[in-house]
PDB file of C-alpha atoms in Angstrom:
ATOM      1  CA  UNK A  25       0.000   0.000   0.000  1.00 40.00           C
ATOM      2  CA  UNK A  26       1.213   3.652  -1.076  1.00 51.00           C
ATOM      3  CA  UNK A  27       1.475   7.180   0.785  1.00 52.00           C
ATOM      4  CA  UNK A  28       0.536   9.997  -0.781  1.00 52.00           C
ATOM      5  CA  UNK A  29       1.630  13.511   0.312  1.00 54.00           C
ATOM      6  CA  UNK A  30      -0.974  15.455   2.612  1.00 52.00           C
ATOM      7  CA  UNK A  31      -1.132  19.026   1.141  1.00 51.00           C
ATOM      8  CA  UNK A  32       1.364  21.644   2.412  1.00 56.00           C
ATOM      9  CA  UNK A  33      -0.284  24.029   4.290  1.00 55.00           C
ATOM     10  CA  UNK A  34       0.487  26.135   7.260  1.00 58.00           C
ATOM     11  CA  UNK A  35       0.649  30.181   7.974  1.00 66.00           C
ATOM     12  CA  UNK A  36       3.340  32.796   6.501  1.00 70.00           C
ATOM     13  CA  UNK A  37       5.320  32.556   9.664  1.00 81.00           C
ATOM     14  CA  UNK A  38       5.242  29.136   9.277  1.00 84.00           C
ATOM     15  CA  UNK A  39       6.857  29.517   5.505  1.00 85.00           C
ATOM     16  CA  UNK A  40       9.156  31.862   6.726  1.00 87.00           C
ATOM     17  CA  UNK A  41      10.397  29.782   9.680  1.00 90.00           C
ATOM     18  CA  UNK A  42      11.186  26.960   7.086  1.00 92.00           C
ATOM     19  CA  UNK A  43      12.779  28.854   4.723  1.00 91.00           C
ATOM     20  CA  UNK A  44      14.757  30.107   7.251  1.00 91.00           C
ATOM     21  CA  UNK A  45      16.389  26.625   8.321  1.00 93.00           C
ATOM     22  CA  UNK A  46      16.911  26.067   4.504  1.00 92.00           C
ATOM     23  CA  UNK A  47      18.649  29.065   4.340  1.00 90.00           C
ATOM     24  CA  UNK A  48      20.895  28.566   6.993  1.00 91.00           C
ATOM     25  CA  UNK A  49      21.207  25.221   5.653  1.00 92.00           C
ATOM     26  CA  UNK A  50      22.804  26.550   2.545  1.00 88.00           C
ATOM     27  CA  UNK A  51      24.952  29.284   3.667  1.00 86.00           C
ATOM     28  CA  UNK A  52      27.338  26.622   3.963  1.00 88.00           C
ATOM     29  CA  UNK A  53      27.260  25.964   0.560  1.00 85.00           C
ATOM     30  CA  UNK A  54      30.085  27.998  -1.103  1.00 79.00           C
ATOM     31  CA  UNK A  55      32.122  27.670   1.642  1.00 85.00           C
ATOM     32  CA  UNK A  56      32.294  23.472   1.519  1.00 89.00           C
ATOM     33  CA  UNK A  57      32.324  23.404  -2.303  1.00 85.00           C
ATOM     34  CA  UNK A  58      35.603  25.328  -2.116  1.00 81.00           C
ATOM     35  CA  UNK A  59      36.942  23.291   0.438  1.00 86.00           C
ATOM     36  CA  UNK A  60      35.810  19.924  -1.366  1.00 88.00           C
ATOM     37  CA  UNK A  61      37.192  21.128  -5.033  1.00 84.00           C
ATOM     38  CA  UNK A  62      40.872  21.615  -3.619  1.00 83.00           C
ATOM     39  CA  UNK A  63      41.581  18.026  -3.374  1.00 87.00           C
ATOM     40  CA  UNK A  64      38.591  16.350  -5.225  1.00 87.00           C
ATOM     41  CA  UNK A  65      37.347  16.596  -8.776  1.00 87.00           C
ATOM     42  CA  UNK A  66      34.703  19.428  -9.398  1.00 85.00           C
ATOM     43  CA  UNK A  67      32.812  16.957 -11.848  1.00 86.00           C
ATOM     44  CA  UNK A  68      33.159  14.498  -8.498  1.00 89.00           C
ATOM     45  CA  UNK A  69      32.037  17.205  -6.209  1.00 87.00           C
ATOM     46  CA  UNK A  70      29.008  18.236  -8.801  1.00 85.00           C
ATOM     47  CA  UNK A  71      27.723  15.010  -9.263  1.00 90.00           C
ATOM     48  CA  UNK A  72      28.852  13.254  -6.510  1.00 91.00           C
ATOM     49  CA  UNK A  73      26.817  14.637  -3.461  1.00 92.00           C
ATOM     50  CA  UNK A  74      23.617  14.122  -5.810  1.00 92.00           C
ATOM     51  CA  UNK A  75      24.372  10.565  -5.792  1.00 94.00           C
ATOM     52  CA  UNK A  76      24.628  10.045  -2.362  1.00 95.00           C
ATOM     53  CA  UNK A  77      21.832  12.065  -1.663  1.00 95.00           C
ATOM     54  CA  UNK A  78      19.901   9.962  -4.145  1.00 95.00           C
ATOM     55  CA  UNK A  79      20.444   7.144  -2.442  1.00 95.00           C
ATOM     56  CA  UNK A  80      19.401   8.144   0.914  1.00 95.00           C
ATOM     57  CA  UNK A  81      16.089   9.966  -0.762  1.00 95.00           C
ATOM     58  CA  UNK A  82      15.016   6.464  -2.746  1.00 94.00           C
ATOM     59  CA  UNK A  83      15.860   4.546   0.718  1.00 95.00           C
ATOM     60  CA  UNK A  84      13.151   6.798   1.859  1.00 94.00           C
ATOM     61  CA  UNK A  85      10.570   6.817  -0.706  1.00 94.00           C
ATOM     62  CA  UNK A  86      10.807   3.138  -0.501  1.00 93.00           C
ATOM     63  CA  UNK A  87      10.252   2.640   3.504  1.00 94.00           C
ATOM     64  CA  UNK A  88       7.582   5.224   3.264  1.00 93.00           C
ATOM     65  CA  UNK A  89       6.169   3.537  -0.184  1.00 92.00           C
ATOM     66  CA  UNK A  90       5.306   6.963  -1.503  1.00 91.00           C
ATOM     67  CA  UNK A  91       3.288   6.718  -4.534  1.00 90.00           C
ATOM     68  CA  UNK A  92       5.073   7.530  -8.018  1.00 91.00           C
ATOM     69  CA  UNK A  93       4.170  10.799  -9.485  1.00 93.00           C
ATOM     70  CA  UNK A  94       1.832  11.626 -12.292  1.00 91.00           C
ATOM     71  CA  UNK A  95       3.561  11.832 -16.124  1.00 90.00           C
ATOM     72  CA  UNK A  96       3.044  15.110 -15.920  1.00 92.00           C
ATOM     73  CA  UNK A  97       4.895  15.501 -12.479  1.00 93.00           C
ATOM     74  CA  UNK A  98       7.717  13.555 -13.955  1.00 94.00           C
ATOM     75  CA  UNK A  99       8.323  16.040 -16.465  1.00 93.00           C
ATOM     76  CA  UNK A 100       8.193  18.819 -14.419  1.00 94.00           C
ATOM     77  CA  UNK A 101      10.405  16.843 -11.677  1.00 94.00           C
ATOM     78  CA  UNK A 102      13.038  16.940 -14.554  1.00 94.00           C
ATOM     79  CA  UNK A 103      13.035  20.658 -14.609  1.00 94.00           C
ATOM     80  CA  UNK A 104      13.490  20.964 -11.020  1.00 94.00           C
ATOM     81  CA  UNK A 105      16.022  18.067 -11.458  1.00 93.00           C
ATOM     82  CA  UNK A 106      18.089  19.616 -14.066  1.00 93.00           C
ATOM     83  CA  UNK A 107      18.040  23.160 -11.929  1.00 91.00           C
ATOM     84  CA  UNK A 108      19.180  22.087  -8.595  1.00 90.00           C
ATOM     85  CA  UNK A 109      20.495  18.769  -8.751  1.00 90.00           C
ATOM     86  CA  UNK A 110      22.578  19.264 -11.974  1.00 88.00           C
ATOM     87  CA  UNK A 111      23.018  22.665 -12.889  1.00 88.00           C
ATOM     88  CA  UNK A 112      23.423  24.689  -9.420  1.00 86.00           C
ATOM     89  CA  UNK A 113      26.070  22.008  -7.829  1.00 83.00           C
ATOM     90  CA  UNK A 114      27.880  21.343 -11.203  1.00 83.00           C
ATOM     91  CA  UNK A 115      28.479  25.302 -12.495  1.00 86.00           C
ATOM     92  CA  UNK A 116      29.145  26.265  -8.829  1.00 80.00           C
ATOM     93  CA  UNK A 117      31.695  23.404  -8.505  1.00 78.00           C
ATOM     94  CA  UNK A 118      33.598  24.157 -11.898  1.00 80.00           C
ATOM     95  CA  UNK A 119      33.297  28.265 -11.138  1.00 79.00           C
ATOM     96  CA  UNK A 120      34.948  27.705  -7.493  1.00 73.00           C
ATOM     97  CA  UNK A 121      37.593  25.791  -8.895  1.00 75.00           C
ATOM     98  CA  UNK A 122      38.964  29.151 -10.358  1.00 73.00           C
ATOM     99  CA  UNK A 123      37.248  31.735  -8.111  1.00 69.00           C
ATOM    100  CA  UNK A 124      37.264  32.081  -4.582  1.00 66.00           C
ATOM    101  CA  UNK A 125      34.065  31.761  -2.368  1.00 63.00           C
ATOM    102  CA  UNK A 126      33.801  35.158  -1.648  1.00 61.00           C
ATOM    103  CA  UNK A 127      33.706  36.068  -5.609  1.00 62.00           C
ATOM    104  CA  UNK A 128      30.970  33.382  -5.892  1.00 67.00           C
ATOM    105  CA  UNK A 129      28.395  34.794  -2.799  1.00 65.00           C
ATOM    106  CA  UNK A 130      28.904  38.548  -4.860  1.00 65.00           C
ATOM    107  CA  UNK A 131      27.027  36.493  -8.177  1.00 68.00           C
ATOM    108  CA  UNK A 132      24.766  34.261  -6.202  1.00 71.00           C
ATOM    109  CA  UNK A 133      23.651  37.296  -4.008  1.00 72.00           C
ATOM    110  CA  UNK A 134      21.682  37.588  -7.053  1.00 76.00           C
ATOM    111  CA  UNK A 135      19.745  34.258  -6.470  1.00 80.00           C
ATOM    112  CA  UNK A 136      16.778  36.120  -4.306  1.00 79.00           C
ATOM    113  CA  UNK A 137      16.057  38.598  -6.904  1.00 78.00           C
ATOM    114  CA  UNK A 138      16.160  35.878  -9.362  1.00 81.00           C
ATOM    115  CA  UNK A 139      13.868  33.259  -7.528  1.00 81.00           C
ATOM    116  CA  UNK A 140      10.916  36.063  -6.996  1.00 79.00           C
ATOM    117  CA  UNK A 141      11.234  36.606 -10.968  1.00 81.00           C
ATOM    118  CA  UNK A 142      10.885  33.127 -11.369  1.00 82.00           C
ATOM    119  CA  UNK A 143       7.620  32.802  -8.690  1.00 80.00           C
ATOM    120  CA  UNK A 144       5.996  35.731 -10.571  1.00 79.00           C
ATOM    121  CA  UNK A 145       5.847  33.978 -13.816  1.00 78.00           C
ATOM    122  CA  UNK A 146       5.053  30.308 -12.388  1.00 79.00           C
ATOM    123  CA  UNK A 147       2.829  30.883  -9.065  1.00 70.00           C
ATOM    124  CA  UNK A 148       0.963  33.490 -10.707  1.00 73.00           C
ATOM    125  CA  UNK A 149       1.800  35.899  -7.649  1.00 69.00           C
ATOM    126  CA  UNK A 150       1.966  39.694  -7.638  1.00 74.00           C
ATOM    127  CA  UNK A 151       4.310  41.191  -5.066  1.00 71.00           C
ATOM    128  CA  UNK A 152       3.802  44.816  -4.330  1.00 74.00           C
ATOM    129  CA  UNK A 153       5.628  47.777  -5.320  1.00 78.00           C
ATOM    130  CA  UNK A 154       7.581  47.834  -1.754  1.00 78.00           C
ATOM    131  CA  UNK A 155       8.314  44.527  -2.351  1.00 74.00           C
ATOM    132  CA  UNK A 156      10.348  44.772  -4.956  1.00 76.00           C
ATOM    133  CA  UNK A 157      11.975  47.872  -3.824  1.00 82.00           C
ATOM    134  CA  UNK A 158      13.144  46.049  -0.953  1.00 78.00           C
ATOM    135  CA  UNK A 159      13.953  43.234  -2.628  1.00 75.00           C
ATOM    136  CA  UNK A 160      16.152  45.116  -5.137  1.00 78.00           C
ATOM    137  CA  UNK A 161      18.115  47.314  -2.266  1.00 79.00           C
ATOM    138  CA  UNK A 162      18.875  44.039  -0.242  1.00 74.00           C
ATOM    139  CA  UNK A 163      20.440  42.489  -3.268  1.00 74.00           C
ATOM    140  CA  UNK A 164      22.183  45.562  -3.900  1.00 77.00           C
ATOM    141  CA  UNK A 165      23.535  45.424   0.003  1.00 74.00           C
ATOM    142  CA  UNK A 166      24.596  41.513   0.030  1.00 69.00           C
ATOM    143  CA  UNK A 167      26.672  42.221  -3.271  1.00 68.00           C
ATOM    144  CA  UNK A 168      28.176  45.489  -1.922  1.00 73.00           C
ATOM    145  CA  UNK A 169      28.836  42.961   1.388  1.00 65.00           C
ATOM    146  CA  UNK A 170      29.828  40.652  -0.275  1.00 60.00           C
ATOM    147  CA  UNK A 171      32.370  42.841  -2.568  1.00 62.00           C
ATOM    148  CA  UNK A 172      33.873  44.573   0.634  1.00 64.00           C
ATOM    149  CA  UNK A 173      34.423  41.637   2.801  1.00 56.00           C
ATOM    150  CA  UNK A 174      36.386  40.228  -0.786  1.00 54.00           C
ATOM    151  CA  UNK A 175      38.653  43.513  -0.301  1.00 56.00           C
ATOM    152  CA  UNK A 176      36.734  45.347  -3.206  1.00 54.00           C
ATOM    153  CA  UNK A 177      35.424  45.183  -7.130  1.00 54.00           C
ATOM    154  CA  UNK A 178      37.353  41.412  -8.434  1.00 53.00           C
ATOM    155  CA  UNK A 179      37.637  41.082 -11.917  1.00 51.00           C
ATOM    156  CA  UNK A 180      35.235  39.561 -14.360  1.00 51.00           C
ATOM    157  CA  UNK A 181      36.310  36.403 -15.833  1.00 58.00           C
ATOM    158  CA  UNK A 182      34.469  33.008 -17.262  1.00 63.00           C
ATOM    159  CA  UNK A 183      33.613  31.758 -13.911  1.00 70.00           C
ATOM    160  CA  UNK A 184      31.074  34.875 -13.414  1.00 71.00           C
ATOM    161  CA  UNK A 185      29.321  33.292 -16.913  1.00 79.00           C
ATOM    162  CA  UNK A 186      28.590  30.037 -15.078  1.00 83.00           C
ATOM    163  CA  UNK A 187      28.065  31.545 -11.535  1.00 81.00           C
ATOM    164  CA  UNK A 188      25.370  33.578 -13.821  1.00 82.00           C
ATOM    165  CA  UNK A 189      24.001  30.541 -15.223  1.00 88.00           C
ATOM    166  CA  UNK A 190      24.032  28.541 -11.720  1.00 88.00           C
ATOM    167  CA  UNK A 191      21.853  31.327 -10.696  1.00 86.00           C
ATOM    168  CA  UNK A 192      19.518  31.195 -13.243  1.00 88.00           C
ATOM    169  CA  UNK A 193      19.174  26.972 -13.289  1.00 91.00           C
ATOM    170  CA  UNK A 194      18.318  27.305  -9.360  1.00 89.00           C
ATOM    171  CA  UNK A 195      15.953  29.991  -9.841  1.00 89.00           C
ATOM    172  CA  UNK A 196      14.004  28.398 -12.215  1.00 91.00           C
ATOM    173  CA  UNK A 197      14.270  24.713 -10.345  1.00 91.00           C
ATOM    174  CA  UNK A 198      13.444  26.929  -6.987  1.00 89.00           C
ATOM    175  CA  UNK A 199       9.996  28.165  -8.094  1.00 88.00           C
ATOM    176  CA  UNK A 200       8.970  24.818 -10.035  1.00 91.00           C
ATOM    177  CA  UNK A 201      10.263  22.532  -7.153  1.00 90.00           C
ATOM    178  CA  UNK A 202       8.009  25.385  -4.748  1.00 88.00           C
ATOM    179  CA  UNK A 203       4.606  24.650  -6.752  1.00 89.00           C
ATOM    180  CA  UNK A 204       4.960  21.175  -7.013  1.00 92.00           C
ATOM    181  CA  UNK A 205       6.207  20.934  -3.204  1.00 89.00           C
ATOM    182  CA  UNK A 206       2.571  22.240  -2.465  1.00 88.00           C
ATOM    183  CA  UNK A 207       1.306  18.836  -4.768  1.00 90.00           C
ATOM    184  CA  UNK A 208       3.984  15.923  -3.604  1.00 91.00           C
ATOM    185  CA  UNK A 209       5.381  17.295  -0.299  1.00 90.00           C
ATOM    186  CA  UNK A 210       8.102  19.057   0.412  1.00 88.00           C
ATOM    187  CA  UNK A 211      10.626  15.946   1.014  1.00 91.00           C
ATOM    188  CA  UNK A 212       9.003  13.832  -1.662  1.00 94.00           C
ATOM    189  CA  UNK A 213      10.008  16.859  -4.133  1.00 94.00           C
ATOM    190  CA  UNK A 214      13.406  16.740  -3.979  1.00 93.00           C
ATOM    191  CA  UNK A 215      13.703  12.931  -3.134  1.00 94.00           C
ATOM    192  CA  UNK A 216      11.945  11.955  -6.621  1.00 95.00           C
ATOM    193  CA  UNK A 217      14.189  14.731  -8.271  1.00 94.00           C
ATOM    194  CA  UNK A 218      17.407  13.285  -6.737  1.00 95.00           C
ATOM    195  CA  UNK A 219      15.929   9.742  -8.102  1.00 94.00           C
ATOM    196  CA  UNK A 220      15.307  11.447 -11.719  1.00 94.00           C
ATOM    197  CA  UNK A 221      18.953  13.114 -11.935  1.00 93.00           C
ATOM    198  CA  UNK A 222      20.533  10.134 -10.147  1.00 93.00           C
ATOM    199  CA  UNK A 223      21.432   7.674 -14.043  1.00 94.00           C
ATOM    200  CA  UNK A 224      22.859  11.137 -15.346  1.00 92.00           C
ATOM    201  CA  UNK A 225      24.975  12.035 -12.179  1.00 92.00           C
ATOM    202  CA  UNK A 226      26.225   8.428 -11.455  1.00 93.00           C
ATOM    203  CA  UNK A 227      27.344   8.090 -14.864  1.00 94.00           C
ATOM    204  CA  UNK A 228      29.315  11.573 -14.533  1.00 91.00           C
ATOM    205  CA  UNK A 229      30.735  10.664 -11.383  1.00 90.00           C
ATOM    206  CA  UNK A 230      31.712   7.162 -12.601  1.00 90.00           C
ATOM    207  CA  UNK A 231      33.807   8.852 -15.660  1.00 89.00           C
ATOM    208  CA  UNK A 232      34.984  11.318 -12.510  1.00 86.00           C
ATOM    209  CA  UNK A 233      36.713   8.402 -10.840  1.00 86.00           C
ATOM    210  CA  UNK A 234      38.124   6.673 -13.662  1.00 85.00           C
ATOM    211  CA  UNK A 235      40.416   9.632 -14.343  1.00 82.00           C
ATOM    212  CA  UNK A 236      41.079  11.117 -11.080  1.00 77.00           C
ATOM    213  CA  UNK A 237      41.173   8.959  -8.337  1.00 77.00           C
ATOM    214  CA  UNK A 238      39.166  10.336  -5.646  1.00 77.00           C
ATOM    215  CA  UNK A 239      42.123  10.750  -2.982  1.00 79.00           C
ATOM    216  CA  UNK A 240      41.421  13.895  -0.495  1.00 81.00           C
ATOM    217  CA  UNK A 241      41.865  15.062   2.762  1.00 88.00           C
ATOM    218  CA  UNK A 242      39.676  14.663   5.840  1.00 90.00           C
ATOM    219  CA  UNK A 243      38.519  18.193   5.474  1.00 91.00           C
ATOM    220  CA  UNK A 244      37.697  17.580   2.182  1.00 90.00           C
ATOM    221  CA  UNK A 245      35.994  14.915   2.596  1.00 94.00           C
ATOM    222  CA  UNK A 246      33.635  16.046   5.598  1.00 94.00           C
ATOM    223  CA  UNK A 247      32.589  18.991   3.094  1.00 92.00           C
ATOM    224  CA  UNK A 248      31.363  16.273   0.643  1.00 94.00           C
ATOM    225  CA  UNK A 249      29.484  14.995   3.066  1.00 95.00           C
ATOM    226  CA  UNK A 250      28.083  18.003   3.899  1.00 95.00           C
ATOM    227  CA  UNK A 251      27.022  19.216   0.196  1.00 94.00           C
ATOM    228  CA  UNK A 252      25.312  15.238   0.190  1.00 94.00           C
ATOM    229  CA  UNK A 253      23.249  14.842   3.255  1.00 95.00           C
ATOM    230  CA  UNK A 254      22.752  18.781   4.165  1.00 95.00           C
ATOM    231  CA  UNK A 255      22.868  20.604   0.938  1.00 91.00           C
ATOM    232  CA  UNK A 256      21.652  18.267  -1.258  1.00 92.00           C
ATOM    233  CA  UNK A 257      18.746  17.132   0.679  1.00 93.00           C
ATOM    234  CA  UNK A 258      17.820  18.225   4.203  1.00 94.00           C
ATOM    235  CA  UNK A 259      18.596  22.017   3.363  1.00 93.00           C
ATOM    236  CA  UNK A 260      16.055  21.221   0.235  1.00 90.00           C
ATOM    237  CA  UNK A 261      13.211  19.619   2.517  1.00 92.00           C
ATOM    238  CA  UNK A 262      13.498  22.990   4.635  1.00 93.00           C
ATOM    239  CA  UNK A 263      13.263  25.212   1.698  1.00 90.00           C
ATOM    240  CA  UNK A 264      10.426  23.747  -0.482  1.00 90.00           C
ATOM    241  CA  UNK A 265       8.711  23.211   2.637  1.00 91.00           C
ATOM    242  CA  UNK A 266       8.581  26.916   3.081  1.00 90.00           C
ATOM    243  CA  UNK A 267       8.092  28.125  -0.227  1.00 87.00           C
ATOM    244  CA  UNK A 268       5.246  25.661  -0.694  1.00 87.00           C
ATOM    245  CA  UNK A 269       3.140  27.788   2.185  1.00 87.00           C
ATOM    246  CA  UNK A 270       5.015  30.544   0.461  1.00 74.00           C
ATOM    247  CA  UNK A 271       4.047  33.227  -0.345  1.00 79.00           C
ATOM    248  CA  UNK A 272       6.697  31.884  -2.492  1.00 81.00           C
ATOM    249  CA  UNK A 273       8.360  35.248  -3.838  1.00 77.00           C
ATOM    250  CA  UNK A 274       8.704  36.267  -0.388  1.00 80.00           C
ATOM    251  CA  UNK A 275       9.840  33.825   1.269  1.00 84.00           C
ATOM    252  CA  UNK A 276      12.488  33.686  -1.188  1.00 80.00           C
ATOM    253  CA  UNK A 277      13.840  36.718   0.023  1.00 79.00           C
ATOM    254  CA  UNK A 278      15.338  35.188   2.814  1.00 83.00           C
ATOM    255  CA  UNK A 279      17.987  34.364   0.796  1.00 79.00           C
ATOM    256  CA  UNK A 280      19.437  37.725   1.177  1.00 77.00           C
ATOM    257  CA  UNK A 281      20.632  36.947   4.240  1.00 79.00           C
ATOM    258  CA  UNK A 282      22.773  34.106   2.743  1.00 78.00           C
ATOM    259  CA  UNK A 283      25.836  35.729   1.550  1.00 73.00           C
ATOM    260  CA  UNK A 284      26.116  37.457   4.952  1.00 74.00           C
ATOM    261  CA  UNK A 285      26.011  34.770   6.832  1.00 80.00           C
ATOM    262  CA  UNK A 286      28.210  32.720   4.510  1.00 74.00           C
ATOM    263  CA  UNK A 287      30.888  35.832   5.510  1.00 73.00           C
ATOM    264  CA  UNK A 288      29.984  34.998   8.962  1.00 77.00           C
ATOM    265  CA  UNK A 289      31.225  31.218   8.601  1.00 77.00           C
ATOM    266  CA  UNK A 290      33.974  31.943   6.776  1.00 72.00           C
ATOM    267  CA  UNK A 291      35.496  34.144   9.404  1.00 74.00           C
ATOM    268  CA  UNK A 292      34.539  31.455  12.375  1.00 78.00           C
ATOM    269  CA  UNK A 293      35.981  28.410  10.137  1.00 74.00           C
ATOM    270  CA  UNK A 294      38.757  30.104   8.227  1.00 67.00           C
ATOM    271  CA  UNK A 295      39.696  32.467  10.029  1.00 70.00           C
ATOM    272  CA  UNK A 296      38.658  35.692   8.054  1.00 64.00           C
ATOM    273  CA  UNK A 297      38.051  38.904   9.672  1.00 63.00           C
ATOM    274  CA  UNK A 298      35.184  40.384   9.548  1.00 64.00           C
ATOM    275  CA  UNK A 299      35.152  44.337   9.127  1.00 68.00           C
ATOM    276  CA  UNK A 300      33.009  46.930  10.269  1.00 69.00           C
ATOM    277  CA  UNK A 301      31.425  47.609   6.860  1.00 68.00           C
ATOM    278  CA  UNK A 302      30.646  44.140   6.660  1.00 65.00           C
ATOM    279  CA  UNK A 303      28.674  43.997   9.708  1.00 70.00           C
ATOM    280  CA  UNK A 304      26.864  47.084   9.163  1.00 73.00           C
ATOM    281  CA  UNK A 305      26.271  45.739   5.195  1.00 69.00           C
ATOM    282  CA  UNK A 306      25.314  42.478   6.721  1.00 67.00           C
ATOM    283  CA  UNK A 307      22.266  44.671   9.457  1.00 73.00           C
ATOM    284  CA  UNK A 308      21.295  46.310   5.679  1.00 74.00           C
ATOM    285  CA  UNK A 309      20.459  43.152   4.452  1.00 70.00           C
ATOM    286  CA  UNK A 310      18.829  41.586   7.584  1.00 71.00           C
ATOM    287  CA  UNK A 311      16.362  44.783   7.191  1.00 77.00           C
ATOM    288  CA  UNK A 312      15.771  44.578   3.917  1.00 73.00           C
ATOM    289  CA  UNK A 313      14.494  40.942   3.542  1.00 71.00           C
ATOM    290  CA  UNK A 314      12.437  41.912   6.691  1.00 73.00           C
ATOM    291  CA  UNK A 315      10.926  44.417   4.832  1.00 75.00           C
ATOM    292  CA  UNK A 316       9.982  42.154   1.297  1.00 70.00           C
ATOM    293  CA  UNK A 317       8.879  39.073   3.179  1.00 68.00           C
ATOM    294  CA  UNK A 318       6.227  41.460   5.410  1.00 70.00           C
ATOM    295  CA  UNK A 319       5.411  43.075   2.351  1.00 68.00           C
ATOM    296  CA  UNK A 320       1.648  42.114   1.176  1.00 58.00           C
ATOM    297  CA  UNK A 321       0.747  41.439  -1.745  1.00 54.00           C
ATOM    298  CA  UNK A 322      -0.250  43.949  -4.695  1.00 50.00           C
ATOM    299  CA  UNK A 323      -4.151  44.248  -5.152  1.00 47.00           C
TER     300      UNK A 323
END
């Protein structure tokens, strides 16, 4: 006998509370991807964590014995497959390889701004006018952030193309996973995506080990793990959870808050120091995302 997925519902709060953990979730993001791609393979590091993560979501479905998806939920789990379990892990892992983190929060600071482009068009929802004045000052303040605490303005080069690209795969998978999070579940979303992307991925991952031997350090190792279990899947559960109750655009503003705090861990883990103009950048941001997630809608 199958499960099937209760509806998502809850209150704003409730959608902001979740996206919250799946923000905080992926603030470690940039920070272990650039620790994993210094000893392992970026194509390893892409690929890899969505094969883990695969794993551990179809051990899941199974023991829960979830029912399978519509055809037309397939298709549409392939879109959110190729945006967040491909193409955000594998351009961010290649870009990082030449770039360091703090370059990469400056373009994905973007991501918020992005995402409520992307809800507009597939939720059908109309933010107001404040909204997206907040929305665009807070992205302005986590790239200005995000530029200072990288000692100033770096210089373009082809990384920025797929950081740009990254941006624009999540996005897309974001507000698509979001409305059909509010149809499967929230966990069941990104578990059947994982299981969609996981021939594709193992396959790349394979050919990754048959060049490069996957030989790597502790650390490096332990930030694999991370990317697998955290930001591959639990981080995901969190964050389509709360952009199911949405309202989706705003709750994707919460994301401004990501570059600062990846700053924040990358002074407590590596040892950066954080400057004054940073933590007043960082309180800019904090208020501006409280600002487009209280925002109402436009009539």
């Amino acid at each position: 006998m199958t499960s099937t997925a209760p509806p998502t519902t809850g209150t704003p709060v409730a959608g902001i509370a979740w996206g919250l953990v799946g923000v905080l979730a992926f603030s470690f993001t940039v920070i272990a991807t650039r620790v994993a791609v210094v000893d392992l393979d970026p194509l390893l590091v892409g690929t890899g964590r969505a094969v883990v993560a695969a794993a551990l979501a179809g051990v899941a479905l199974a023991w829960t014995r979830q029912r399978l998806p519509s055809r037309r939920q397939w298709l549409r789990l392939g879109i959110v497959a190729t945006g967040v379990v491909a193409g955000f892990p594998l351009l961010t892992s290649y870009a990082l390889t030449t770039t360091p983190a703090s370059h990469g929060a400056v373009v994905i600071a973007l991501l918020p701004a992005a995402t409520a482009v992307a809800a507009t068009v597939r939720a059908h929802e109309r933010p107001s006018a404040r909204f997206w004045v907040a929305s665009a000052a807070g992205c302005v303040a986590a790239v200005t952030t995000a530029l200072v605490a990288g000692g100033g303005p770096p210089a373009l080069h082809g990384a920025d193309l797929l950081l740009l690209l990254a941006v624009v795969a999540a996005a897309v998978g974001y507000a698509e996973g979001g409305v059909l999070a509010r149809e499967l579940g929230a966990w069941q979303t990104i578990a059947w995506a994982l299981v969609v992307a996981s021939p594709v991925m193992a396959a790349l991952a394979g050919s990754s080990l048959l060049v490069a031997p996957a030989v790597a350090s502790p650390q490096a190792w332990l930030a694999f793990a991370y990317l697998s279990v955290v930001s591959m899947l639990l981080g995901f559960v969190a964050w389509y959870r709360g952009l199911a109750i949405g309202p989706m655009a705003r709750v994707s503003q919460l994301q401004l808050v990501q570059p600062t705090l990846s700053i924040a861990w990358a002074a407590l883990l590596l040892g950066e120091v954080i400057t004054v103009p940073t933590i007043v950048g960082g309180a800019v941001v904090v208020a501006c995302a409280a600002v487009a997630v209280r925002s109402r809608a436009s009539r």
